[in-house]
mmCIF file of C-alpha atoms in Angstrom:
data_model
loop_
_atom_site.group_PDB
_atom_site.id
_atom_site.type_symbol
_atom_site.label_atom_id
_atom_site.label_comp_id
_atom_site.label_asym_id
_atom_site.label_seq_id
_atom_site.Cartn_x
_atom_site.Cartn_y
_atom_site.Cartn_z
ATOM 1 C CA UNK A 1 -114.785 -38.136 11.516
ATOM 2 C CA UNK A 2 -118.380 -38.402 12.686
ATOM 3 C CA UNK A 3 -121.874 -38.173 11.260
ATOM 4 C CA UNK A 4 -123.580 -35.119 12.762
ATOM 5 C CA UNK A 5 -127.282 -35.986 12.476
ATOM 6 C CA UNK A 6 -129.852 -38.222 10.840
ATOM 7 C CA UNK A 7 -130.340 -41.969 10.967
ATOM 8 C CA UNK A 8 -126.597 -42.629 11.387
ATOM 9 C CA UNK A 9 -126.043 -39.800 13.883
ATOM 10 C CA UNK A 10 -123.003 -40.259 16.072
ATOM 11 C CA UNK A 11 -121.288 -42.920 13.960
ATOM 12 C CA UNK A 12 -117.514 -42.453 13.981
ATOM 13 C CA UNK A 13 -114.987 -43.451 11.337
ATOM 14 C CA UNK A 14 -111.241 -43.425 11.866
ATOM 15 C CA UNK A 15 -109.445 -41.887 8.912
ATOM 16 C CA UNK A 16 -106.144 -43.600 8.122
ATOM 17 C CA UNK A 17 -103.149 -41.413 8.973
ATOM 18 C CA UNK A 18 -101.720 -42.004 5.501
ATOM 19 C CA UNK A 19 -104.574 -40.050 3.861
ATOM 20 C CA UNK A 20 -103.734 -36.916 1.904
ATOM 21 C CA UNK A 21 -107.331 -35.683 2.124
ATOM 22 C CA UNK A 22 -108.267 -32.891 4.477
ATOM 23 C CA UNK A 23 -111.728 -33.759 5.826
ATOM 24 C CA UNK A 24 -114.155 -30.923 6.422
ATOM 25 C CA UNK A 25 -114.036 -30.308 10.163
ATOM 26 C CA UNK A 26 -117.042 -31.460 12.166
ATOM 27 C CA UNK A 27 -117.557 -27.853 13.298
ATOM 28 C CA UNK A 28 -117.630 -26.506 9.733
ATOM 29 C CA UNK A 29 -119.722 -29.436 8.471
ATOM 30 C CA UNK A 30 -122.334 -29.008 11.196
ATOM 31 C CA UNK A 31 -122.601 -25.281 10.547
ATOM 32 C CA UNK A 32 -122.844 -25.504 6.745
ATOM 33 C CA UNK A 33 -125.513 -28.191 7.016
ATOM 34 C CA UNK A 34 -127.447 -25.922 9.397
ATOM 35 C CA UNK A 35 -127.391 -23.321 6.605
ATOM 36 C CA UNK A 36 -128.280 -25.841 3.890
ATOM 37 C CA UNK A 37 -131.557 -26.869 5.574
ATOM 38 C CA UNK A 38 -132.843 -23.442 4.473
ATOM 39 C CA UNK A 39 -132.212 -24.411 0.841
ATOM 40 C CA UNK A 40 -132.654 -28.180 0.582
ATOM 41 C CA UNK A 41 -135.131 -30.739 1.839
ATOM 42 C CA UNK A 42 -132.654 -33.578 2.283
ATOM 43 C CA UNK A 43 -135.374 -36.189 2.567
ATOM 44 C CA UNK A 44 -135.552 -37.589 -0.947
ATOM 45 C CA UNK A 45 -133.017 -35.178 -2.456
ATOM 46 C CA UNK A 46 -130.446 -36.200 -5.056
ATOM 47 C CA UNK A 47 -126.887 -35.162 -4.253
ATOM 48 C CA UNK A 48 -123.463 -35.167 -5.863
ATOM 49 C CA UNK A 49 -120.305 -35.102 -3.737
ATOM 50 C CA UNK A 50 -117.328 -34.086 -5.885
ATOM 51 C CA UNK A 51 -113.762 -34.587 -4.649
ATOM 52 C CA UNK A 52 -115.226 -36.827 -1.926
ATOM 53 C CA UNK A 53 -111.937 -37.346 -0.086
ATOM 54 C CA UNK A 54 -112.879 -39.153 3.128
ATOM 55 C CA UNK A 55 -116.577 -39.424 2.275
ATOM 56 C CA UNK A 56 -117.603 -37.299 5.235
ATOM 57 C CA UNK A 57 -120.094 -35.244 3.219
ATOM 58 C CA UNK A 58 -121.526 -38.286 1.407
ATOM 59 C CA UNK A 59 -122.094 -40.062 4.716
ATOM 60 C CA UNK A 60 -123.823 -36.997 6.135
ATOM 61 C CA UNK A 61 -126.061 -36.723 3.053
ATOM 62 C CA UNK A 62 -127.060 -40.393 3.295
ATOM 63 C CA UNK A 63 -127.746 -40.051 7.009
ATOM 64 C CA UNK A 64 -130.027 -37.073 6.369
ATOM 65 C CA UNK A 65 -132.199 -39.066 3.965
ATOM 66 C CA UNK A 66 -131.049 -38.250 0.446
ATOM 67 C CA UNK A 67 -132.606 -40.668 -2.043
ATOM 68 C CA UNK A 68 -129.414 -40.760 -4.100
ATOM 69 C CA UNK A 69 -125.835 -39.747 -3.370
ATOM 70 C CA UNK A 70 -123.074 -40.031 -5.945
ATOM 71 C CA UNK A 71 -119.524 -39.748 -4.593
ATOM 72 C CA UNK A 72 -116.727 -38.935 -7.031
ATOM 73 C CA UNK A 73 -113.185 -39.586 -5.824
ATOM 74 C CA UNK A 74 -110.060 -40.185 -7.879
ATOM 75 C CA UNK A 75 -107.683 -41.594 -5.247
ATOM 76 C CA UNK A 76 -107.907 -45.399 -5.068
ATOM 77 C CA UNK A 77 -107.310 -45.643 -1.293
ATOM 78 C CA UNK A 78 -109.740 -42.862 -0.473
ATOM 79 C CA UNK A 79 -112.382 -44.403 -2.723
ATOM 80 C CA UNK A 80 -111.930 -47.785 -1.017
ATOM 81 C CA UNK A 81 -112.272 -46.116 2.417
ATOM 82 C CA UNK A 82 -115.515 -44.378 1.387
ATOM 83 C CA UNK A 83 -116.930 -47.649 0.055
ATOM 84 C CA UNK A 84 -116.025 -49.431 3.320
ATOM 85 C CA UNK A 85 -117.744 -46.715 5.364
ATOM 86 C CA UNK A 86 -120.871 -46.951 3.193
ATOM 87 C CA UNK A 87 -120.820 -50.761 3.484
ATOM 88 C CA UNK A 88 -120.753 -50.488 7.273
ATOM 89 C CA UNK A 89 -124.006 -48.489 7.144
ATOM 90 C CA UNK A 90 -125.834 -50.420 4.423
ATOM 91 C CA UNK A 91 -127.344 -53.746 5.505
ATOM 92 C CA UNK A 92 -126.964 -55.553 2.158
ATOM 93 C CA UNK A 93 -124.534 -53.682 -0.085
ATOM 94 C CA UNK A 94 -123.811 -54.939 -3.568
ATOM 95 C CA UNK A 95 -120.413 -56.519 -4.293
ATOM 96 C CA UNK A 96 -119.248 -53.152 -5.648
ATOM 97 C CA UNK A 97 -120.143 -51.524 -2.327
ATOM 98 C CA UNK A 98 -123.033 -49.575 -3.751
ATOM 99 C CA UNK A 99 -125.973 -49.302 -1.404
ATOM 100 C CA UNK A 100 -129.471 -48.783 -2.677
ATOM 101 C CA UNK A 101 -129.081 -45.005 -2.640
ATOM 102 C CA UNK A 102 -125.308 -44.594 -3.010
ATOM 103 C CA UNK A 103 -123.134 -44.835 -6.071
ATOM 104 C CA UNK A 104 -119.406 -44.403 -6.013
ATOM 105 C CA UNK A 105 -117.456 -43.203 -9.023
ATOM 106 C CA UNK A 106 -113.712 -43.669 -8.900
ATOM 107 C CA UNK A 107 -112.552 -41.055 -11.322
ATOM 108 C CA UNK A 108 -111.571 -37.496 -12.000
ATOM 109 C CA UNK A 109 -114.214 -34.949 -10.934
ATOM 110 C CA UNK A 110 -113.841 -32.632 -13.948
ATOM 111 C CA UNK A 111 -114.245 -35.526 -16.364
ATOM 112 C CA UNK A 112 -117.332 -36.661 -14.444
ATOM 113 C CA UNK A 113 -118.886 -33.169 -14.509
ATOM 114 C CA UNK A 114 -118.296 -32.823 -18.257
ATOM 115 C CA UNK A 115 -119.954 -36.161 -19.061
ATOM 116 C CA UNK A 116 -122.736 -36.258 -16.452
ATOM 117 C CA UNK A 117 -126.276 -36.073 -17.826
ATOM 118 C CA UNK A 118 -128.068 -36.080 -14.464
ATOM 119 C CA UNK A 119 -129.282 -33.097 -12.453
ATOM 120 C CA UNK A 120 -129.060 -32.793 -8.674
ATOM 121 C CA UNK A 121 -130.821 -30.947 -5.864
ATOM 122 C CA UNK A 122 -127.481 -30.437 -4.121
ATOM 123 C CA UNK A 123 -123.888 -30.526 -5.305
ATOM 124 C CA UNK A 124 -121.037 -30.305 -2.841
ATOM 125 C CA UNK A 125 -117.435 -29.865 -4.009
ATOM 126 C CA UNK A 126 -114.416 -29.903 -1.725
ATOM 127 C CA UNK A 127 -111.457 -29.784 -4.119
ATOM 128 C CA UNK A 128 -107.877 -29.405 -2.933
ATOM 129 C CA UNK A 129 -107.507 -25.725 -2.048
ATOM 130 C CA UNK A 130 -104.398 -25.478 -4.256
ATOM 131 C CA UNK A 131 -106.194 -26.888 -7.323
ATOM 132 C CA UNK A 132 -105.486 -24.422 -10.138
ATOM 133 C CA UNK A 133 -108.903 -25.062 -11.788
ATOM 134 C CA UNK A 134 -110.857 -24.490 -8.534
ATOM 135 C CA UNK A 135 -112.251 -21.121 -9.667
ATOM 136 C CA UNK A 136 -113.741 -22.705 -12.821
ATOM 137 C CA UNK A 137 -115.975 -25.164 -10.971
ATOM 138 C CA UNK A 138 -119.033 -22.897 -10.492
ATOM 139 C CA UNK A 139 -119.086 -22.058 -14.217
ATOM 140 C CA UNK A 140 -118.710 -25.698 -15.220
ATOM 141 C CA UNK A 141 -121.601 -26.740 -12.936
ATOM 142 C CA UNK A 142 -123.788 -24.024 -14.520
ATOM 143 C CA UNK A 143 -122.701 -24.699 -18.121
ATOM 144 C CA UNK A 144 -123.406 -28.428 -17.818
ATOM 145 C CA UNK A 145 -126.793 -27.807 -16.170
ATOM 146 C CA UNK A 146 -126.006 -30.159 -13.295
ATOM 147 C CA UNK A 147 -128.318 -28.445 -10.821
ATOM 148 C CA UNK A 148 -132.075 -28.898 -10.849
ATOM 149 C CA UNK A 149 -134.210 -25.778 -10.779
ATOM 150 C CA UNK A 150 -133.672 -24.186 -7.344
ATOM 151 C CA UNK A 151 -130.770 -26.556 -6.727
ATOM 152 C CA UNK A 152 -127.867 -25.463 -4.552
ATOM 153 C CA UNK A 153 -124.141 -25.841 -5.153
ATOM 154 C CA UNK A 154 -121.685 -25.610 -2.248
ATOM 155 C CA UNK A 155 -117.995 -25.026 -2.958
ATOM 156 C CA UNK A 156 -115.523 -25.409 -0.116
ATOM 157 C CA UNK A 157 -112.390 -23.339 -0.683
ATOM 158 C CA UNK A 158 -109.542 -21.445 0.906
ATOM 159 C CA UNK A 159 -109.625 -17.818 2.019
ATOM 160 C CA UNK A 160 -108.000 -16.536 -1.193
ATOM 161 C CA UNK A 161 -111.161 -16.989 -3.283
ATOM 162 C CA UNK A 162 -114.017 -14.516 -3.593
ATOM 163 C CA UNK A 163 -117.001 -15.622 -5.662
ATOM 164 C CA UNK A 164 -119.323 -12.789 -4.590
ATOM 165 C CA UNK A 165 -119.422 -11.336 -8.131
ATOM 166 C CA UNK A 166 -120.402 -14.641 -9.753
ATOM 167 C CA UNK A 167 -123.921 -14.395 -11.268
ATOM 168 C CA UNK A 168 -125.086 -17.585 -9.483
ATOM 169 C CA UNK A 169 -123.565 -16.660 -6.094
ATOM 170 C CA UNK A 170 -125.938 -16.660 -3.112
ATOM 171 C CA UNK A 171 -123.828 -16.358 0.021
ATOM 172 C CA UNK A 172 -120.485 -17.017 1.670
ATOM 173 C CA UNK A 173 -119.901 -18.661 5.037
ATOM 174 C CA UNK A 174 -116.651 -18.987 6.941
ATOM 175 C CA UNK A 175 -116.033 -21.313 9.879
ATOM 176 C CA UNK A 176 -112.477 -20.998 11.131
ATOM 177 C CA UNK A 177 -110.217 -21.514 8.118
ATOM 178 C CA UNK A 178 -112.967 -23.232 6.113
ATOM 179 C CA UNK A 179 -114.833 -21.155 3.530
ATOM 180 C CA UNK A 180 -118.016 -22.106 1.695
ATOM 181 C CA UNK A 181 -119.540 -20.283 -1.263
ATOM 182 C CA UNK A 182 -123.119 -21.165 -2.165
ATOM 183 C CA UNK A 183 -124.588 -20.880 -5.658
ATOM 184 C CA UNK A 184 -128.143 -21.404 -7.033
ATOM 185 C CA UNK A 185 -129.180 -22.765 -10.387
#
C-alpha cells in the first residue's frame, strides 16, 4: 500500500498477510482521488473514513492536507495497524497514536454514524462488499446530516449495487472491479 500524492507521497506500508481487509487498489485510489479534486479542496478539509480497514484512504487524506481525519475501524488489529502507520508519519503523536489532525475511533461504523454530531467536507466509506446494510449507508449519512453543505460522500462497493436513482447521487466510477458512487449533501 502506498500514498499516491501530497506531503507523504511515495511512502509504502506493508499490510500484514493475516488481514481480512481488502485495501482499495492503488490504481482505483489514484483515479477516484483525481475525480474528487473536482469536488473537494483537500487543504483544510475535514474528512471521515468509515470502515477504514488498512487506513489507506485516511493516510491519503492526511497526505493531501486535510485539517482533520477521523478513521473508524472495528477490528482491533486493523485499528492498531492504522495507528502505527499514522505514528510513523506524525513527528510527536500522542500516547493514543492521535496526531494533531488525526483521530482514530475503534468501533462499529453504524454506531458511530448514528451518534456523530460533526459534519464533514468529505466522507469515504469502504464497507465489506457483502455487508447486508451496505445499501442503507447513503440514507443514513443524509438523515444524520453528516455532510457539510456541498460536501461529498464516496461509497466503495461491488458491481451488484446501483445507486443512480438515489436523490443525492452525483456519479458512478468504476476502476477494474472497484466501484465508487458519489453523493452530495
